[in-house]
Short mmCIF file of C-alpha atoms and ligand atoms in Angstrom, two decimals:
data_model
loop_
_atom_site.label_atom_id
_atom_site.label_comp_id
_atom_site.label_asym_id
_atom_site.label_seq_id
_atom_site.Cartn_x
_atom_site.Cartn_y
_atom_site.Cartn_z
CA MET A 189 104.09 84.10 105.59
CA GLN A 190 107.80 83.74 106.24
CA THR A 191 109.18 86.88 107.81
CA ASP A 192 112.77 86.47 106.61
CA LYS A 193 111.67 86.91 103.01
CA LYS A 194 110.89 90.17 101.25
CA THR A 195 107.35 90.82 100.04
CA LEU A 196 106.23 90.85 96.44
CA PHE A 197 102.90 92.12 95.11
CA SER A 198 101.46 92.07 91.60
CA ALA A 199 98.10 91.89 89.84
CA ALA A 200 96.39 91.73 86.46
CA GLN A 201 92.98 92.94 85.35
CA PRO A 202 90.30 90.39 84.38
CA SER A 203 89.61 92.48 81.30
CA GLY A 204 89.97 89.58 78.88
CA VAL A 205 91.92 86.35 78.61
CA PRO A 206 95.57 87.14 79.44
CA THR A 207 97.81 87.35 76.40
CA LEU A 208 101.26 86.06 75.68
CA GLY A 209 102.35 89.63 76.59
CA ASN A 210 100.89 89.34 80.09
CA TYR A 211 102.58 85.98 80.48
CA LEU A 212 106.04 86.93 79.25
CA GLY A 213 105.99 90.41 80.78
CA ALA A 214 104.63 89.45 84.20
CA ILE A 215 103.07 86.08 85.09
CA LYS A 216 106.13 84.02 84.05
CA ASN A 217 108.17 86.06 86.53
CA TRP A 218 105.52 85.69 89.24
CA VAL A 219 105.95 81.92 89.04
CA MET A 220 109.75 82.07 89.13
CA LEU A 221 109.86 84.41 92.12
CA GLN A 222 107.56 82.40 94.38
CA ASP A 223 110.30 80.75 96.41
CA GLU A 224 112.39 83.85 96.84
CA TYR A 225 109.63 86.18 98.10
CA ASN A 226 106.42 86.18 100.11
CA CYS A 227 104.18 86.61 97.09
CA ILE A 228 100.74 88.19 96.94
CA TYR A 229 98.88 88.11 93.61
CA SER A 230 95.57 89.84 93.10
CA ILE A 231 92.88 89.89 90.45
CA ALA A 232 92.30 93.60 89.94
CA ASP A 233 88.53 93.46 89.43
CA LEU A 234 87.92 96.99 90.80
CA HIS A 235 90.34 98.40 88.24
CA CYS A 236 88.28 96.72 85.56
CA LEU A 237 85.23 98.86 86.33
CA THR A 238 86.96 101.96 84.94
CA VAL A 239 85.83 100.77 81.49
CA ARG A 240 82.23 99.69 80.80
CA ARG A 241 81.88 95.94 81.17
CA GLU A 242 79.12 93.40 80.92
CA PRO A 243 78.67 92.40 84.63
CA LYS A 244 78.16 88.72 83.84
CA GLU A 245 81.30 88.66 81.73
CA LEU A 246 83.40 90.45 84.38
CA ARG A 247 82.39 87.81 86.95
CA ALA A 248 83.27 84.96 84.58
CA LYS A 249 86.58 86.53 83.55
CA SER A 250 87.57 87.08 87.20
CA LEU A 251 87.14 83.40 88.01
CA GLU A 252 88.89 82.42 84.79
CA LEU A 253 91.87 84.65 85.65
CA LEU A 254 92.24 82.96 89.01
CA ALA A 255 92.25 79.57 87.24
CA LEU A 256 94.82 80.91 84.77
CA TYR A 257 97.17 82.14 87.47
CA ILE A 258 97.17 78.66 89.00
CA ALA A 259 97.45 76.95 85.60
CA CYS A 260 100.50 79.09 84.78
CA GLY A 261 102.17 77.80 87.93
CA VAL A 262 101.23 80.23 90.68
CA ASP A 263 100.84 77.90 93.63
CA PRO A 264 98.10 78.81 96.15
CA GLU A 265 100.00 76.86 98.81
CA LYS A 266 102.98 79.17 98.43
CA SER A 267 101.45 82.44 97.31
CA CYS A 268 98.41 84.42 98.42
CA LEU A 269 95.83 84.69 95.60
CA PHE A 270 92.76 86.87 96.00
CA MET A 271 90.20 89.16 94.37
CA GLN A 272 90.90 92.83 94.99
CA SER A 273 87.20 93.56 95.71
CA HIS A 274 87.20 90.97 98.53
CA VAL A 275 89.54 93.14 100.60
CA PRO A 276 87.79 96.48 101.26
CA ALA A 277 91.04 98.04 102.54
CA HIS A 278 92.08 98.59 98.90
CA ALA A 279 89.28 101.09 98.32
CA GLU A 280 89.74 102.60 101.78
CA LEU A 281 93.46 103.28 101.40
CA THR A 282 92.77 104.68 97.92
CA TRP A 283 90.66 107.40 99.59
CA ILE A 284 93.47 108.39 101.92
CA LEU A 285 96.04 108.40 99.09
CA ASN A 286 93.64 110.49 96.97
CA THR A 287 94.14 113.28 99.47
CA LEU A 288 97.84 113.28 98.52
CA ALA A 289 97.50 112.82 94.73
CA TYR A 290 97.20 115.74 92.34
CA PRO A 291 94.90 115.84 89.31
CA GLY A 292 97.78 117.24 87.26
CA GLU A 293 100.02 114.20 87.80
CA LEU A 294 97.16 111.74 87.25
CA GLY A 295 96.14 113.52 84.03
CA ARG A 296 99.68 113.14 82.71
CA MET A 297 99.69 109.33 82.98
CA THR A 298 100.15 107.77 79.54
CA GLN A 299 97.57 105.07 80.18
CA PHE A 300 94.98 107.65 81.27
CA LYS A 301 95.57 109.65 78.10
CA ASP A 302 95.38 106.54 75.88
CA LYS A 303 92.27 105.17 77.54
CA SER A 304 90.58 108.59 77.51
CA LYS A 305 90.98 108.64 73.75
CA LYS A 306 89.88 105.05 73.36
CA HIS A 307 86.81 105.44 75.61
CA ALA A 308 86.02 109.09 74.84
CA ASP A 309 82.34 108.52 75.76
CA ASN A 310 83.25 107.39 79.29
CA VAL A 311 86.14 109.36 80.75
CA ASN A 312 85.19 108.77 84.38
CA MET A 313 86.94 109.67 87.66
CA GLY A 314 87.88 106.01 88.17
CA LEU A 315 89.91 106.04 84.99
CA MET A 316 91.90 108.97 86.30
CA ASP A 317 92.19 107.51 89.79
CA TYR A 318 93.27 104.10 88.48
CA PRO A 319 96.97 104.51 89.47
CA VAL A 320 96.03 105.58 93.00
CA LEU A 321 94.08 102.35 93.49
CA MET A 322 97.12 100.55 92.13
CA ALA A 323 99.31 102.36 94.68
CA ALA A 324 96.95 101.27 97.45
CA ASP A 325 97.19 97.65 96.23
CA ILE A 326 100.95 97.69 96.54
CA LEU A 327 101.44 99.83 99.66
CA LEU A 328 98.93 97.89 101.78
CA TYR A 329 101.24 94.89 101.80
CA GLY A 330 104.53 96.69 102.30
CA ALA A 331 105.67 95.20 99.00
CA ASP A 332 109.40 95.54 98.40
CA VAL A 333 109.14 94.50 94.74
CA VAL A 334 106.49 94.53 92.02
CA PRO A 335 107.05 92.39 88.87
CA ILE A 336 105.44 94.19 85.91
CA GLY A 337 105.79 94.84 82.19
CA VAL A 338 107.10 98.16 80.94
CA ASP A 339 103.62 99.67 80.47
CA GLN A 340 103.03 99.74 84.25
CA LYS A 341 106.34 101.40 85.12
CA GLN A 342 104.90 104.90 85.20
CA HIS A 343 102.20 103.75 87.63
CA LEU A 344 104.84 102.26 89.86
CA GLU A 345 106.74 105.53 89.86
CA LEU A 346 103.57 107.28 91.02
CA THR A 347 103.19 104.64 93.76
CA ARG A 348 106.71 105.44 94.93
CA ASP A 349 105.99 109.19 94.88
CA LEU A 350 102.80 108.72 96.93
CA ALA A 351 104.60 106.51 99.45
CA ILE A 352 107.39 109.05 99.89
CA ARG A 353 104.90 111.93 100.10
CA PHE A 354 102.92 110.12 102.82
CA ASN A 355 106.08 109.19 104.73
CA ASN A 356 107.30 112.79 104.64
CA ARG A 357 103.96 114.16 105.74
CA TYR A 358 103.05 111.64 108.46
CA SER A 359 106.35 109.84 109.33
CA GLU A 360 107.84 106.60 107.95
CA THR A 361 104.95 104.24 107.17
CA PHE A 362 105.14 102.78 103.69
CA VAL A 363 107.84 100.69 102.04
CA VAL A 364 108.89 102.36 98.77
CA PRO A 365 108.64 99.52 96.20
CA GLU A 366 110.97 98.66 93.32
CA PRO A 367 109.78 97.29 89.96
CA ILE A 368 111.02 93.97 88.55
CA ILE A 369 110.93 94.19 84.75
CA PRO A 370 112.14 91.27 82.62
CA GLY A 371 115.16 91.82 80.33
CA ILE A 372 113.41 90.10 77.43
CA GLY A 373 109.60 90.24 77.05
CA ALA A 374 108.80 93.40 79.06
CA LYS A 375 106.88 94.80 76.11
CA ILE A 376 105.47 92.28 73.64
CA MET A 377 103.97 94.03 70.64
CA SER A 378 100.79 93.43 68.65
CA LEU A 379 101.16 90.83 65.87
CA GLN A 380 99.16 93.07 63.54
CA ASP A 381 100.67 96.45 64.41
CA PRO A 382 104.13 95.94 65.92
CA GLU A 383 104.34 99.62 66.91
CA ARG A 384 101.57 99.00 69.49
CA LYS A 385 101.67 96.82 72.58
CA MET A 386 99.92 93.44 72.53
CA SER A 387 96.71 93.93 74.51
CA LYS A 388 93.95 91.60 75.68
CA SER A 389 91.36 94.29 74.97
CA ASP A 390 92.37 94.76 71.32
CA PRO A 391 89.26 94.30 69.13
CA ASN A 392 91.39 92.53 66.47
CA GLU A 393 91.84 88.95 67.72
CA ASN A 394 94.70 88.35 65.31
CA SER A 395 96.77 90.99 67.08
CA TYR A 396 97.28 88.91 70.23
CA VAL A 397 97.80 85.33 71.33
CA SER A 398 95.61 84.48 74.28
CA LEU A 399 96.73 81.88 76.80
CA LEU A 400 93.59 79.91 75.96
CA ASP A 401 94.13 79.78 72.18
CA ASP A 402 94.47 76.28 70.78
CA GLU A 403 97.51 75.15 68.79
CA GLU A 404 96.00 75.72 65.38
CA THR A 405 94.88 79.26 66.28
CA VAL A 406 98.29 80.17 67.73
CA ILE A 407 100.13 78.99 64.61
CA ARG A 408 97.64 80.75 62.31
CA LYS A 409 98.08 84.03 64.20
CA PHE A 410 101.87 83.85 63.91
CA LYS A 411 101.66 82.97 60.19
CA ARG A 412 99.62 86.15 59.70
CA ALA A 413 101.91 88.34 61.82
CA VAL A 414 102.85 91.59 60.10
CA THR A 415 106.55 91.78 59.19
CA ASP A 416 108.67 93.78 56.74
CA SER A 417 109.62 92.53 53.27
CA ASP A 418 113.37 92.30 53.83
CA ASN A 419 113.25 88.58 54.77
CA SER A 420 116.31 88.62 57.06
CA ILE A 421 115.81 87.42 60.64
CA ARG A 422 117.62 90.21 62.43
CA PHE A 423 116.68 92.20 65.56
CA SER A 424 116.61 95.89 64.69
CA ALA A 425 114.60 99.01 65.56
CA ASP A 426 113.60 99.45 61.93
CA LYS A 427 112.22 95.90 61.79
CA PRO A 428 109.63 95.99 64.63
CA GLY A 429 107.54 93.02 63.43
CA ILE A 430 110.38 90.52 63.08
CA SER A 431 112.11 91.90 66.21
CA ASN A 432 108.91 91.22 68.15
CA LEU A 433 108.86 87.61 66.92
CA ILE A 434 112.54 87.19 67.81
CA THR A 435 111.76 88.57 71.30
CA ILE A 436 108.84 86.19 71.73
CA TYR A 437 110.85 83.17 70.62
CA SER A 438 113.76 84.13 72.91
CA ALA A 439 111.53 84.85 75.91
CA VAL A 440 109.70 81.52 75.56
CA THR A 441 112.80 79.38 74.97
CA GLY A 442 115.01 81.30 77.43
CA GLU A 443 117.66 81.77 74.73
CA ASN A 444 119.16 85.18 74.15
CA ILE A 445 118.36 87.34 71.13
CA SER A 446 121.62 86.71 69.26
CA CYS A 447 121.24 82.94 69.75
CA THR A 448 117.82 83.11 68.11
CA GLU A 449 119.18 85.21 65.24
CA GLU A 450 121.99 82.71 64.68
CA LYS A 451 119.67 79.72 64.83
CA PHE A 452 117.45 81.12 62.06
CA ALA A 453 120.14 82.85 59.98
CA GLY A 454 119.47 82.32 56.27
CA LYS A 455 115.94 80.95 56.89
CA GLY A 456 112.86 82.68 55.48
CA TYR A 457 110.15 84.51 57.42
CA GLY A 458 107.58 81.82 56.63
CA GLU A 459 109.64 79.11 58.28
CA PHE A 460 110.51 81.32 61.25
CA LYS A 461 106.87 82.29 61.86
CA ILE A 462 105.88 78.60 61.97
CA ALA A 463 108.73 77.84 64.40
CA VAL A 464 107.65 80.68 66.70
CA GLY A 465 104.02 79.58 66.47
CA GLU A 466 104.83 75.96 67.30
CA THR A 467 107.10 76.93 70.21
CA VAL A 468 104.48 79.23 71.73
CA ALA A 469 101.69 76.72 71.15
CA ALA A 470 103.68 73.99 72.92
CA ALA A 471 104.39 76.31 75.86
CA ILE A 472 100.78 77.35 76.40
CA ALA A 473 99.03 74.04 75.65
CA PRO A 474 99.42 72.78 79.27
CA VAL A 475 98.13 76.14 80.60
CA ARG A 476 95.00 75.85 78.50
CA LYS A 477 94.37 72.24 79.56
CA LYS A 478 94.91 72.98 83.27
CA THR A 479 92.72 76.12 83.18
CA LEU A 480 89.81 74.19 81.69
CA GLU A 481 90.24 71.47 84.33
CA LEU A 482 90.31 74.02 87.15
CA LEU A 483 87.25 75.83 85.84
CA SER A 484 85.27 72.63 86.21
CA ASP A 485 86.03 72.69 89.95
CA LYS A 486 84.51 75.99 91.04
CA ALA A 487 84.37 74.90 94.70
CA TYR A 488 88.17 74.61 94.74
CA LEU A 489 88.64 78.05 93.14
CA ASP A 490 86.16 79.61 95.58
CA GLU A 491 88.10 78.07 98.46
CA VAL A 492 91.43 79.41 97.14
CA MET A 493 90.05 82.92 96.81
CA LYS A 494 88.38 82.84 100.25
CA ASN A 495 91.61 81.74 101.93
CA GLY A 496 93.51 84.35 99.93
CA ALA A 497 91.14 87.13 100.96
CA ASP A 498 91.46 86.13 104.62
CA ARG A 499 95.26 86.24 104.48
CA ALA A 500 95.41 89.43 102.41
CA GLY A 501 92.70 91.10 104.50
CA TYR A 502 94.61 90.46 107.71
CA LEU A 503 97.78 92.07 106.34
CA ALA A 504 95.97 94.92 104.61
CA ASN A 505 93.93 95.86 107.69
CA LYS A 506 97.05 96.05 109.81
CA THR A 507 98.49 98.65 107.42
CA LEU A 508 95.19 100.49 107.12
CA SER A 509 94.80 100.84 110.94
CA LYS A 510 98.29 102.26 111.11
CA VAL A 511 97.51 104.72 108.32
CA TYR A 512 94.20 105.80 109.89
CA ARG A 513 96.00 106.46 113.18
CA LYS A 514 98.79 108.42 111.52
CA VAL A 515 96.46 110.68 109.57
CA GLY A 516 94.47 111.42 112.72
CA LEU A 517 91.26 109.42 112.37
CA TYR A 518 89.77 108.79 115.81
CA SER A 519 89.18 105.26 117.02
CA PRO A 520 87.60 104.36 120.38
CA GLU A 521 89.82 102.68 122.94
CA ARG A 522 89.42 98.94 123.13
CA LYS A 523 88.48 97.41 126.49
CA LYS A 524 91.27 95.16 127.77
P1 LIG B 19 97.29 94.28 82.99
O1 LIG B 19 96.16 93.40 83.35
O2 LIG B 19 97.12 95.20 81.84
O3 LIG B 19 98.60 93.41 82.71
C1 LIG B 19 99.11 92.49 83.66
C2 LIG B 19 100.62 92.47 83.59
O4 LIG B 19 101.03 92.16 82.24
C3 LIG B 19 101.96 93.15 81.78
N1 LIG B 19 101.71 93.34 80.33
C4 LIG B 19 102.64 93.15 79.39
N2 LIG B 19 103.92 92.78 79.46
C5 LIG B 19 104.61 92.64 78.28
N3 LIG B 19 104.05 92.88 77.08
C6 LIG B 19 102.76 93.25 76.96
N4 LIG B 19 102.23 93.46 75.76
C7 LIG B 19 101.99 93.40 78.15
N5 LIG B 19 100.70 93.75 78.40
C8 LIG B 19 100.56 93.70 79.74
C9 LIG B 19 101.60 94.41 82.55
O5 LIG B 19 102.69 95.32 82.60
C10 LIG B 19 101.26 93.84 83.91
O6 LIG B 19 102.42 93.65 84.68
N6 LIG B 19 97.12 97.95 86.32
C11 LIG B 19 97.58 96.60 86.11
C12 LIG B 19 97.06 95.62 87.14
C13 LIG B 19 97.36 96.01 88.54
C14 LIG B 19 98.63 95.94 89.17
C15 LIG B 19 98.42 96.40 90.51
C16 LIG B 19 99.90 95.54 88.73
C17 LIG B 19 96.47 96.45 89.45
N7 LIG B 19 97.10 96.70 90.64
C18 LIG B 19 99.48 96.46 91.40
C19 LIG B 19 100.96 95.59 89.64
C20 LIG B 19 100.73 96.05 90.97
C21 LIG B 19 97.10 96.15 84.74
O7 LIG B 19 96.16 96.64 84.19
O8 LIG B 19 97.79 95.10 84.27
#
């Protein structure tokens, strides 16, 4: 790790194949920021356990997510890539931070409230504690910045609060991190219900584009995207479906919103949907190909994650020892 660079941390859950939302809101930025920062990217497998999962599937999805990170352009030679569960310090720091977190503030988190409704038969402590584990992820590495989509902003604010609370109580220890949220693409909406965010755990497959969808599927999903009946390609709060498609097109091409509006002025929705579908399909085709290639070389992926866990573990344990000392946990003197 280069010491003159600031540190960046981010993660995604292996809860399904990442969507176009995950890519445009987060992973695309991860790739772009690799030269500017010391980057650490984790696969948040412990977070995934807060919802019931098929164990075999969780294992497969975790490996697949690692392959996808690399296929999207995250370079294991530049950035540290690892599984959260391979570095026990994440769970250990969570315990310490739990002693500073209040049930009231955790119960107010939007994601907790949404997931409690969605999984009413399994509202477990982990679901409530989810943002504290996320705070531990970030604070262990002294991350200065955290690239995320809008939906994780509230969790980052809690992370900042916990860091400040700890620093005030036990003296300056944690870096208080800042979010990096993209100007376009920070909240990609569902293709079937543009009032809701695009999510990899949505039971309706037509609502999201997964990074492993083939060209035909991507185009079909865009053709079926829900839009209004006004037929004018204009970005506006009262046209959430078409505005979402304009956002997607702009985020993928790197053009701004008004450029996209101008380019398609006077064209019909049908034509625009096909253009968006083709543009997205072309952007993700290499990711799909590379992911499948990487998944056929499990030894390589295992090696990447082992190296990553060694590097991350070293950094995380340094922070954890400091924290244990500051809170007053006894450790025997080492013989010189
Ligand atoms: P996850 O797996 O839900 O999403 C990964 C990243 O993708 C962003 N994202 C979106 N961006 C735009 N539009 C969307 N529709 C969309 N859906 C998701 C998310 O904001 C996120 O940046 N709790 C996290 C994982 C995590 C983490 C962390 C993130 C664990 N520890 C520490 C940052 C730092 C999560 O479930 O992300």
